[in-house]
Protein backbone atom coordinates (compact mmCIF):
# COMPACT_ATOMS: atom_id res chain seq x y z
CA UNK A 1 7.72 -14.15 1.18
CA UNK A 2 10.67 -11.48 1.06
CA UNK A 3 10.96 -9.48 -1.81
CA UNK A 4 13.89 -7.57 -2.93
CA UNK A 5 13.27 -4.68 -5.21
CA UNK A 6 16.78 -4.22 -6.47
CA UNK A 7 17.07 -7.92 -7.58
CA UNK A 8 13.61 -7.63 -9.08
CA UNK A 9 14.53 -4.45 -11.06
CA UNK A 10 17.70 -6.37 -12.17
CA UNK A 11 15.95 -9.44 -13.31
CA UNK A 12 12.93 -7.80 -15.03
CA UNK A 13 14.17 -4.18 -16.06
CA UNK A 14 11.52 -4.21 -18.99
CA UNK A 15 8.58 -5.14 -16.75
CA UNK A 16 8.73 -3.00 -13.73
CA UNK A 17 7.70 0.61 -13.15
CA UNK A 18 9.50 2.34 -10.12
CA UNK A 19 7.96 4.74 -7.80
CA UNK A 20 9.75 7.92 -7.27
CA UNK A 21 11.55 7.92 -3.82
CA UNK A 22 8.73 9.30 -1.19
CA UNK A 23 7.77 6.38 0.91
CA UNK A 24 8.73 5.49 4.63
CA UNK A 25 8.42 2.03 5.77
CA UNK A 26 6.27 1.79 8.93
CA UNK A 27 4.92 -1.97 9.05
CA UNK A 28 6.29 -5.01 10.87
CA UNK A 29 7.11 -6.48 7.52
CA UNK A 30 10.34 -4.96 5.96
CA UNK A 31 9.35 -6.35 2.44
CA UNK A 32 5.92 -7.19 0.98
CA UNK A 33 4.11 -7.64 -2.22
CA UNK A 34 0.93 -8.89 -3.87
CA UNK A 35 -1.75 -8.28 -6.23
CA UNK A 36 -3.04 -4.67 -6.31
CA UNK A 37 -6.54 -3.57 -4.91
CA UNK A 38 -6.87 0.35 -5.13
CA UNK A 39 -8.62 3.04 -3.52
CA UNK A 40 -8.66 6.56 -4.49
CA UNK A 41 -9.90 8.84 -1.46
CA UNK A 42 -9.18 11.93 0.21
CA UNK A 43 -9.17 12.64 3.92
CA UNK A 44 -11.84 9.94 4.27
CA UNK A 45 -10.88 6.14 4.93
CA UNK A 46 -14.33 4.67 4.74
CA UNK A 47 -13.37 2.49 1.75
CA UNK A 48 -10.12 1.64 3.55
CA UNK A 49 -12.18 0.47 6.51
CA UNK A 50 -14.47 -1.61 4.21
CA UNK A 51 -11.52 -3.37 2.19
CA UNK A 52 -9.37 -4.34 5.26
CA UNK A 53 -12.50 -6.35 6.75
CA UNK A 54 -12.52 -8.48 3.50
CA UNK A 55 -10.10 -11.29 2.51
CA UNK A 56 -6.78 -9.90 1.41
CA UNK A 57 -4.63 -13.03 1.14
CA UNK A 58 -2.01 -12.21 -1.61
CA UNK A 59 -3.12 -8.64 -2.00
CA UNK A 60 -1.78 -5.17 -1.19
CA UNK A 61 -4.05 -2.09 -0.70
CA UNK A 62 -2.77 0.57 -2.73
CA UNK A 63 -4.56 3.82 -1.22
CA UNK A 64 -4.35 7.18 -3.35
CA UNK A 65 -5.07 9.57 -0.55
CA UNK A 66 -4.30 12.52 -2.51
CA UNK A 67 -0.96 12.84 -0.82
CA UNK A 68 -2.73 14.48 2.07
CA UNK A 69 -0.46 15.39 5.10
CA UNK A 70 -3.35 16.68 7.12
CA UNK A 71 -5.24 13.32 8.12
CA UNK A 72 -4.22 9.70 8.55
CA UNK A 73 -6.01 7.07 6.63
CA UNK A 74 -4.81 4.06 8.36
CA UNK A 75 -4.46 3.47 12.06
CA UNK A 76 -3.72 0.60 14.37
CA UNK A 77 -7.44 -0.78 14.45
CA UNK A 78 -7.76 -0.83 10.83
CA UNK A 79 -4.16 -2.33 10.32
CA UNK A 80 -5.07 -5.18 12.84
CA UNK A 81 -8.17 -5.96 10.72
CA UNK A 82 -5.87 -6.13 7.66
CA UNK A 83 -3.48 -8.62 9.31
CA UNK A 84 -6.63 -10.79 10.64
CA UNK A 85 -7.81 -10.89 6.98
CA UNK A 86 -4.45 -11.88 5.47
CA UNK A 87 -3.68 -8.60 3.85
CA UNK A 88 0.10 -8.61 2.74
CA UNK A 89 0.46 -4.81 3.05
CA UNK A 90 -0.91 -1.32 2.48
CA UNK A 91 0.84 1.46 0.38
CA UNK A 92 -0.56 4.69 1.67
CA UNK A 93 -0.13 7.91 -0.82
CA UNK A 94 -1.00 9.92 2.21
CA UNK A 95 -0.44 9.49 6.20
CA UNK A 96 -0.81 6.76 8.78
CA UNK A 97 -0.97 6.99 12.64
CA UNK A 98 -0.33 4.61 15.63
CA UNK A 99 3.10 3.77 14.09
CA UNK A 100 4.51 2.02 17.08
CA UNK A 101 1.64 -0.45 17.17
CA UNK A 102 1.67 -0.84 13.43
CA UNK A 103 5.28 -1.58 13.57
CA UNK A 104 4.78 -4.53 15.75
CA UNK A 105 2.28 -6.12 13.27
CA UNK A 106 2.99 -8.70 10.58
CA UNK A 107 1.86 -6.27 7.68
CA UNK A 108 3.80 -4.24 5.36
CA UNK A 109 2.94 -0.54 5.51
CA UNK A 110 4.55 2.18 3.63
CA UNK A 111 3.29 5.74 3.66
CA UNK A 112 4.33 9.43 2.90
CA UNK A 113 4.46 10.17 6.84
CA UNK A 114 2.42 10.22 9.97
CA UNK A 115 -0.33 12.40 11.41
CA UNK A 116 -2.16 12.06 14.50
CA UNK A 117 -5.67 13.19 13.33
CA UNK A 118 -8.03 10.63 11.87
CA UNK A 119 -10.10 11.12 8.86
CA UNK A 120 -13.74 12.02 8.58
CA UNK A 121 -16.08 9.25 7.76
CA UNK A 122 -18.34 10.61 4.68
CA UNK A 123 -18.20 7.31 2.59
CA UNK A 124 -16.55 9.09 -0.20
CA UNK A 125 -14.01 7.45 -2.48
CA UNK A 126 -13.45 5.12 -5.44
CA UNK A 127 -12.69 1.45 -5.49
CA UNK A 128 -10.58 -0.50 -7.96
CA UNK A 129 -9.63 2.38 -10.38
CA UNK A 130 -6.33 3.04 -11.83
CA UNK A 131 -4.45 5.52 -9.62
CA UNK A 132 -1.25 7.49 -10.18
CA UNK A 133 1.30 9.10 -8.02
CA UNK A 134 5.02 9.11 -7.84
CA UNK A 135 5.24 8.51 -11.64
CA UNK A 136 3.71 5.12 -11.41
CA UNK A 137 0.00 4.16 -12.45
CA UNK A 138 -1.17 1.46 -10.08
CA UNK A 139 -3.82 -0.85 -11.88
CA UNK A 140 -6.20 -3.33 -10.05
CA UNK A 141 -5.17 -6.98 -10.42
CA UNK A 142 -1.46 -6.12 -11.37
CA UNK A 143 1.28 -6.47 -8.75
CA UNK A 144 3.23 -4.31 -6.45
CA UNK A 145 6.54 -5.10 -4.59
CA UNK A 146 8.04 -2.82 -1.65
CA UNK A 147 10.95 -2.99 0.60
CA UNK A 148 13.42 -0.41 2.25
CA UNK A 149 14.92 0.19 -1.05
CA UNK A 150 11.57 1.30 -2.88
CA UNK A 151 8.48 0.36 -4.60
CA UNK A 152 7.63 -1.21 -7.83
CA UNK A 153 4.69 -2.20 -9.79
CA UNK A 154 4.56 -4.78 -12.65
CA UNK A 155 1.68 -6.02 -14.88
CA UNK A 156 2.31 -9.63 -14.12
CA UNK A 157 3.57 -11.47 -11.11
CA UNK A 158 7.18 -11.60 -10.61
CA UNK A 159 9.44 -14.37 -9.17
CA UNK A 160 12.16 -13.44 -6.84
CA UNK A 161 15.46 -14.27 -8.41
CA UNK A 162 17.56 -16.84 -6.34
């Protein structure tokens, strides 16, 4: 399904929280949305690896990677696992790599930027806790919608206006 964040903002102005402009769109899907699953980590994508291996149908992985611009928390292999397991997208408050390959996948991916260095795997991070960045608190079980216009979060599922 295609989501248009300006239309959602117009239809539900009292329900949406809008992320400050900071994300770049890298995935093969120009728009995506779904129920939020959160990870908080820093330069360690162990939990990202675990989550993309699970069923993600109707879900978006929101990763608070601490805004790190020194390591990539998502690459092509993990993105391919996310596609294979039905994830709608990944919102990365940090960097990704393998952008050409990720751009060819049927997956929404937005991130701060790109970096060629992978993370260290220490098994450190937190799953399904509230994470805040860019002026928005993302809560597990709520919803996120993203397109080339921006990213919004809402406490409930929003229907795209006709």
